[in-house]
Every structure is written in structure tokens, then in C-alpha cells.
Short mmCIF file of C-alpha atoms in Angstrom, two decimals:
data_model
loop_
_atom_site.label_atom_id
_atom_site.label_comp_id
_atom_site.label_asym_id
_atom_site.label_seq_id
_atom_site.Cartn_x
_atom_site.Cartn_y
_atom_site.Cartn_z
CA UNK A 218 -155.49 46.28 -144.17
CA UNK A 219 -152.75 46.15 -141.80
CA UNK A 220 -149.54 47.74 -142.76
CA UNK A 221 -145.69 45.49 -143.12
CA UNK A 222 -144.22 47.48 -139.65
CA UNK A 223 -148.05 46.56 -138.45
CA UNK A 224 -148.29 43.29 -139.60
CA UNK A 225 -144.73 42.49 -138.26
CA UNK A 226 -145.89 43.90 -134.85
CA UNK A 227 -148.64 41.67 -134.56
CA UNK A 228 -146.26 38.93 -135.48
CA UNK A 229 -143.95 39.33 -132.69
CA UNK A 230 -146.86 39.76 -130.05
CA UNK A 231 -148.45 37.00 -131.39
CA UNK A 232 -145.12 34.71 -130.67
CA UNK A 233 -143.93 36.93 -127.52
CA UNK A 234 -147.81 35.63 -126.63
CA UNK A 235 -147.35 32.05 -127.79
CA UNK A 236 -143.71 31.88 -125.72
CA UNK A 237 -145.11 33.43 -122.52
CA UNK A 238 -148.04 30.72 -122.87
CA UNK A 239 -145.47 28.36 -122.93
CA UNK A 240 -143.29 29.24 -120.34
CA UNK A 241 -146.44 29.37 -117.90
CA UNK A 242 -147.39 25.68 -119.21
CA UNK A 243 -143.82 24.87 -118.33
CA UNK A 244 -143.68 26.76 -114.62
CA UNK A 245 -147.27 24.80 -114.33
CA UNK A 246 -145.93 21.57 -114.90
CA UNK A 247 -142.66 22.35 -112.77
CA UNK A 248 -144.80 23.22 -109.99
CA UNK A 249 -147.17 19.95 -110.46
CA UNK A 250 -143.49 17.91 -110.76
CA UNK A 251 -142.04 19.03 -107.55
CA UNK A 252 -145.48 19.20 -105.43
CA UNK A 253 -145.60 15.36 -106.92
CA UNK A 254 -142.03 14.78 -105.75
CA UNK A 255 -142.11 16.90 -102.58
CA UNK A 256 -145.18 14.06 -101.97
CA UNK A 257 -143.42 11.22 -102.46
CA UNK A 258 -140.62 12.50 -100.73
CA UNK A 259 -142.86 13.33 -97.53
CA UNK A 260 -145.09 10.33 -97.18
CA UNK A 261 -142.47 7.23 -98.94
CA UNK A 262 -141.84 4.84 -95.60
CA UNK A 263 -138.40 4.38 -96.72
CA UNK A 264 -135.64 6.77 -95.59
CA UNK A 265 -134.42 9.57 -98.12
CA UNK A 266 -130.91 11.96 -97.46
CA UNK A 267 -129.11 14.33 -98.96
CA UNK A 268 -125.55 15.34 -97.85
CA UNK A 269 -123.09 17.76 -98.82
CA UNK A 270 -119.55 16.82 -99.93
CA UNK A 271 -117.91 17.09 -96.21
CA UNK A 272 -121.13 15.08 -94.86
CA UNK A 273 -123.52 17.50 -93.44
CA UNK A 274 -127.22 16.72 -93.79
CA UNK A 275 -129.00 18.61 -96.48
CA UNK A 276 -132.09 17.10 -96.97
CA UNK A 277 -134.34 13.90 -95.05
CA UNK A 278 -137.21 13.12 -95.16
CA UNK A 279 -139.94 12.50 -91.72
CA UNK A 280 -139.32 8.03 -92.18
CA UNK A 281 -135.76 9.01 -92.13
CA UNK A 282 -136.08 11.07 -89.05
CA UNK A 283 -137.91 8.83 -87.41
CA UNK A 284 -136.11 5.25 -87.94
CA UNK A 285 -133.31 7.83 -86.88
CA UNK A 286 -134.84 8.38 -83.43
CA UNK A 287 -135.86 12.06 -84.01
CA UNK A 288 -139.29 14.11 -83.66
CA UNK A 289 -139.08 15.49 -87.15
CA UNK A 290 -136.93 16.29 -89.95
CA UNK A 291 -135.77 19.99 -88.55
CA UNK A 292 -134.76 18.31 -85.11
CA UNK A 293 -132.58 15.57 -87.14
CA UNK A 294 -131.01 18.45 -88.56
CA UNK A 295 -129.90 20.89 -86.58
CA UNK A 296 -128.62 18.31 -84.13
CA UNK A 297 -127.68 15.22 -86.45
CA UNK A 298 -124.38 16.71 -87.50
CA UNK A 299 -122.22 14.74 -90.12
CA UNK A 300 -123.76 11.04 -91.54
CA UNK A 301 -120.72 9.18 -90.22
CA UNK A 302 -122.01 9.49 -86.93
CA UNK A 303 -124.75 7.60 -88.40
CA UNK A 304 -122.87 4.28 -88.87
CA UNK A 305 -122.47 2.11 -85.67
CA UNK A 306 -118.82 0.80 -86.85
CA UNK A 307 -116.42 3.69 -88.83
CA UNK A 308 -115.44 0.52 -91.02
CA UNK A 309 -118.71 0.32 -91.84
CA UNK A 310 -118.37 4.38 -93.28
CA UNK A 311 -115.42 4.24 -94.41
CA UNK A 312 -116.52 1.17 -96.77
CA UNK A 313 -119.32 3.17 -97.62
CA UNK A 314 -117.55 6.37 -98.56
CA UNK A 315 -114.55 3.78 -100.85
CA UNK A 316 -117.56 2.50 -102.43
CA UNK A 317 -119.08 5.91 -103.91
CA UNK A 318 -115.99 7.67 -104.39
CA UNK A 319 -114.36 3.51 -106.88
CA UNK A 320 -118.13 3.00 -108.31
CA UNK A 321 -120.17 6.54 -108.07
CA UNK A 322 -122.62 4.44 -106.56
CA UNK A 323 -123.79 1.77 -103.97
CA UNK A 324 -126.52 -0.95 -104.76
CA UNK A 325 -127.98 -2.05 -101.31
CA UNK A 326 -125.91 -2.63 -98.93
CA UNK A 327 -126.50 -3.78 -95.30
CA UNK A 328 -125.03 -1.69 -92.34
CA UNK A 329 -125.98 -1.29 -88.85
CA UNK A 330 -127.16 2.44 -88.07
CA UNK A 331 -127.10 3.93 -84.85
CA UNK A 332 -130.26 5.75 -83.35
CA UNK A 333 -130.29 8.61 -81.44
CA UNK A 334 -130.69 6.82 -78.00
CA UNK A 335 -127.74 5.01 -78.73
CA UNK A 336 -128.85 1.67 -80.01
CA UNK A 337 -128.89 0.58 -83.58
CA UNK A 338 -131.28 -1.21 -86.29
CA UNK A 339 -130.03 -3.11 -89.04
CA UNK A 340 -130.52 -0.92 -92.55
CA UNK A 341 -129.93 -1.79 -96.22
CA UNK A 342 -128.45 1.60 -97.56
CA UNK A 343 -128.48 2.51 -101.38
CA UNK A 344 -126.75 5.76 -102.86
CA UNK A 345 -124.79 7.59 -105.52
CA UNK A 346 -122.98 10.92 -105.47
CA UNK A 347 -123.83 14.07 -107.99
CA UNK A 348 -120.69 15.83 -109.83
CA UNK A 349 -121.21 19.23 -110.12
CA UNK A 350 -120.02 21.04 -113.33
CA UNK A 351 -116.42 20.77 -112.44
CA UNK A 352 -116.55 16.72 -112.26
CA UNK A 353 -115.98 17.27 -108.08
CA UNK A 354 -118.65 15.58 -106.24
CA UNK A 355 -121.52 17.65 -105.33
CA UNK A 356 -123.77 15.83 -102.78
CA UNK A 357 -124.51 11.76 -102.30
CA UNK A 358 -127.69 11.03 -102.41
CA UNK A 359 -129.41 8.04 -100.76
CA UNK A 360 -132.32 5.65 -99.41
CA UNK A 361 -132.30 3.40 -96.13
CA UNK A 362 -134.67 0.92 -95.39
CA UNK A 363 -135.03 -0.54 -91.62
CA UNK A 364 -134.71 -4.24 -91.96
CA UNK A 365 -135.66 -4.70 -88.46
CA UNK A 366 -138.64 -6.63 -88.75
CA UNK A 367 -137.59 -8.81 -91.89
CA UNK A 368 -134.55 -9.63 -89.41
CA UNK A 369 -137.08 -10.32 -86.89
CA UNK A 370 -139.21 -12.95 -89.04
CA UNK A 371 -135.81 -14.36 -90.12
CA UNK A 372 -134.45 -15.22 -86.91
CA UNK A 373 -138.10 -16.21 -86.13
CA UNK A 374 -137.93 -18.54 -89.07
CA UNK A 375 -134.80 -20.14 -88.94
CA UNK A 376 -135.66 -20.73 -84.66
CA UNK A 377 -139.04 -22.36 -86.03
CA UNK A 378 -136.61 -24.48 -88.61
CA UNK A 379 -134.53 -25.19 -85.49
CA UNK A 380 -136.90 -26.39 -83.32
CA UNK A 381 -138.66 -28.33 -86.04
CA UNK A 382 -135.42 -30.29 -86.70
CA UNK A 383 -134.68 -31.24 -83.21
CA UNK A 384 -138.24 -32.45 -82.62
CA UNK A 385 -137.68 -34.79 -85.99
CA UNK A 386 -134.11 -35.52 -84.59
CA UNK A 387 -135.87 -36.42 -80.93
CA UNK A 388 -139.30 -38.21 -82.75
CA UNK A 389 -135.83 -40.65 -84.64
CA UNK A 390 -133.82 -41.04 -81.66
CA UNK A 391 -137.13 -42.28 -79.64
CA UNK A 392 -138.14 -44.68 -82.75
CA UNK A 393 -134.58 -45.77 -82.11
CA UNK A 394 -134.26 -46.24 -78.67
CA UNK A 395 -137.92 -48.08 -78.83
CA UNK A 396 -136.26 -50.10 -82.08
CA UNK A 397 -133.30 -51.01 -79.02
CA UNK A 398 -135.11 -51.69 -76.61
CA UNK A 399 -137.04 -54.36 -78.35
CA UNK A 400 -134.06 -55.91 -79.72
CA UNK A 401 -133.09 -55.48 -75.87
CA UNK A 402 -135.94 -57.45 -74.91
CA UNK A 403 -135.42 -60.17 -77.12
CA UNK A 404 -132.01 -60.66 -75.74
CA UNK A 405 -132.86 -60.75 -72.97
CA UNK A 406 -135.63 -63.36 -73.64
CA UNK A 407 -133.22 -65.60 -75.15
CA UNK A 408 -130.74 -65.59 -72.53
CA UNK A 409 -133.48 -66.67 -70.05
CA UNK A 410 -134.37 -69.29 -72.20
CA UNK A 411 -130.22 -70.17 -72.42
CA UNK A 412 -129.99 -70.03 -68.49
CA UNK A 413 -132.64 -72.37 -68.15
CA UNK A 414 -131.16 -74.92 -70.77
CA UNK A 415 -128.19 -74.47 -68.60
CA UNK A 416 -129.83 -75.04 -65.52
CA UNK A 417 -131.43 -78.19 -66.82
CA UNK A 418 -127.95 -79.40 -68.36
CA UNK A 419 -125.97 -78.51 -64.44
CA UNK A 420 -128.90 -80.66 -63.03
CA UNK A 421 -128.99 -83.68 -65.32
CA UNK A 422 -124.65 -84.08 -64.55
CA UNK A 423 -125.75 -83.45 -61.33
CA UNK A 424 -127.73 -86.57 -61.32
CA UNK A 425 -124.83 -88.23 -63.35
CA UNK A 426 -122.09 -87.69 -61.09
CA UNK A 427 -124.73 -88.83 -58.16
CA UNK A 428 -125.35 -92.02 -59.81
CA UNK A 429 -121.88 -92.68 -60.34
CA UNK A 430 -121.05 -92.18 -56.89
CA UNK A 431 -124.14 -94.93 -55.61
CA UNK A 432 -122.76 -97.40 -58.16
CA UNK A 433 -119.06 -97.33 -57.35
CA UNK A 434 -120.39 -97.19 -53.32
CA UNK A 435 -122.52 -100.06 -54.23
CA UNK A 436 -119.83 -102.17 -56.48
CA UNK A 437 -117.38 -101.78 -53.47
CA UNK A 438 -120.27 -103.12 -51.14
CA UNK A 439 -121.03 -106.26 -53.36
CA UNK A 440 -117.60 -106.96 -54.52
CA UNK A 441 -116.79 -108.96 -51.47
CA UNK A 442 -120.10 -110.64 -52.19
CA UNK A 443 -119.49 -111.50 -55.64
CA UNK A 444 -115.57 -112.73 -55.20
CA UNK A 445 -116.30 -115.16 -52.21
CA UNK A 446 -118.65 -117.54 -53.95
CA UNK A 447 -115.96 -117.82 -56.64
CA UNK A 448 -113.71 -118.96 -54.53
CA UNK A 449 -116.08 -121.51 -52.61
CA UNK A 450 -116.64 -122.73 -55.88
CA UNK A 451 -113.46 -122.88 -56.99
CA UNK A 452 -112.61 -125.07 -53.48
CA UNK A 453 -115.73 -126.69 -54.65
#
């Protein structure tokens, strides 16, 4: 038989035991959390950052660094400096910075960012700032994702749409014209048939006005002939 101070020994190895069990379950599953995170964080395609209150990088990840323009995530930051250099327009930072600092956060928003060659790529930007235990802001934290090649099929899409309405707009105006020119055609038809009515009608008073002209010529030929034997007869 074990005695009390024995018994109460065992006792507190037993849960000194028990705790340090725990605690190594714990440290286990912190380590399987953040190699899971520090995964995600490495191989997501979308852009990840991390910056300080005054805007220095902290943390990216490699799809950041390269949508950025850089070789790798150490390159991006030791020669990145501050995120507004980031933003093609300083509106565009400014609104950014207004945003966090009225809402704590901001839900997707497009921007253009600037590469390191100098040209830009159009991004939708989501991110929210951490207070640290004094309520002042700690870091913002943030995704990007590179909308280049959804802007791409867009502009595609609506140039298909274009070119699809002016050929329906072209395939109209030819039914049109076609419509046009067949009413054109009868018109034309019809006045033909008019100018040759006409014709006929300038002809036949033509031939009127010609007749008249023999029969007056001829009734000033005869007249002598026809008043002379009225006047024999009348002597008669």
C-alpha cells in the first residue's frame, strides 16, 4: 500500500503526465495547422500580403511575387518598398487606405496595379486591417487576384457581340436595300409603261391636228367649187 504523501505524489505525476501529453498533442496539431497554412499560403494562385501599419511588406506569397513582376518572394521584398507604390493611380490608394481605416475592411475591389517593368494588370483587391491590443491598427491583410485574362475574354466577348450585331444590322440593311430596289424596279416599270401611253396619246393629236390641217386646206380648195354652182343656179 502506497502511503497519503505517496499516493498524492503519484497524483500530481500522473496529471503533470496527462498535461505534458496534452501540451505535445497541442504543439502537434499547431505544427500540422501552420505546415497546412504555410501550404496553402505557398501554392494558392491568388496573391496573399501582409503589411505593417506605415506600409512596408511583411509577408507575400510566390503568385503575389510573380503577378508583381518579381523572381520570388525575398526579391519582392527587399526591393518592393511600401504597397502604395503598388497602385498605378495614388487615388486609387488613397481610396483604398479611406476604405480600411471607415469600414476595417474592403470586399473586392478593382484597381489597376503596377508591375515591376512598369506596366500594369487589372486586379480585384480584398483586405482588412488587425488591431493590436491597444485598438491601433496592427497590419492589413489582403488577397489580389489578376483579372487579366477574364478582362481579356470580356473584351473578346463583347467584340464578338459587336461584330455579331453589325453583321445582323448589314444582313437588314441588304434585305432592305434589295426590298428598295424592287419597289425601284417596279417604278420604274410603270413609268415605262406611262411614257409609252404618253407617246401613243402625243401621236394620236399628232394625227388630229394633221387632219385638221388637210380638211381646212381642203375646205378652202373646194369652197370656190361649192359657192359657184349656187350662184349659176341661182342665175338659173
Amino acid at each position: 500500500y502506497f502511503t497519503a504523501t505517496a499516493s498524492e505524489f503519484v497524483g500530481t505525476l500522473s496529471r503533470l503526465i496527462s498535461n505534458s501529453i496534452a501540451r505535445i498533442q497541442s504543439i502537434h496539431e499547431l505544427t500540422r495547422a501552420e505546415s497546412t497554412y504555410r501550404a496553402l499560403f505557398m501554392t494558392i494562385q491568388g496573391g496573399i500580403f501582409r503589411v505593417n501599419s506605415s506600409g512596408k511588406f511583411e509577408a507575400i506569397n510566390p503568385a503575389f511575387a510573380k503577378m508583381t513582376g518579381y523572381g520570388s518572394m525575398e526579391e519582392m521584398l527587399g526591393n518592393a518598398g511600401n504597397l502604395s507604390t503598388l497602385f498605378v493611380e495614388k487615388s486609387d490608394h488613397d481610396r483604398f487606405i479611406s476604405t480600411l481605416e471607415r469600414e476595417g475592411r474592403l470586399q473586392s475591389t478593382g484597381f489597376n496595379l503596377a508591375r515591376r517593368d512598369g506596366t500594369f494588370y487589372p486586379a480585384v483587391v480584398s483586405a482588412h486591417i488587425v488591431l493590436d491590443k491597444n485598438g491601433d491598427v496592427s497590419v492589413i491583410e489582403g488577397n489580389v487576384v489578376d483579372i487579366t485574362e477574364r478582362v481579356l475574354r470580356e473584351e473578346a466577348e463583347r467584340e464578338h457581340a459587336a461584330a455579331e450585331a453589325a453583321s445582323r444590322a448589314k444582313s437588314e440593311m441588304l434585305d432592305d436595300l434589295e426590298v428598295k430596289n424592287s419597289q425601284l424596279r417596279e417604278t420604274l416599270e410603270e413609268m415605262r409603261v406611262m411614257q409609252k401611253q404618253l407617246l401613243q396619246s402625243e401621236k394620236m393629236a399628232t394625227v388630229g391636228t394633221m387632219a385638221a390641217g388637210v380638211a381646212h386646206d381642203l375646205n378652202n380648195i373646194l369652197a370656190g367649187s361649192v359657192s359657184y354652182p349656187e350662184l349659176l343656179m341661182e342665175q338659173l
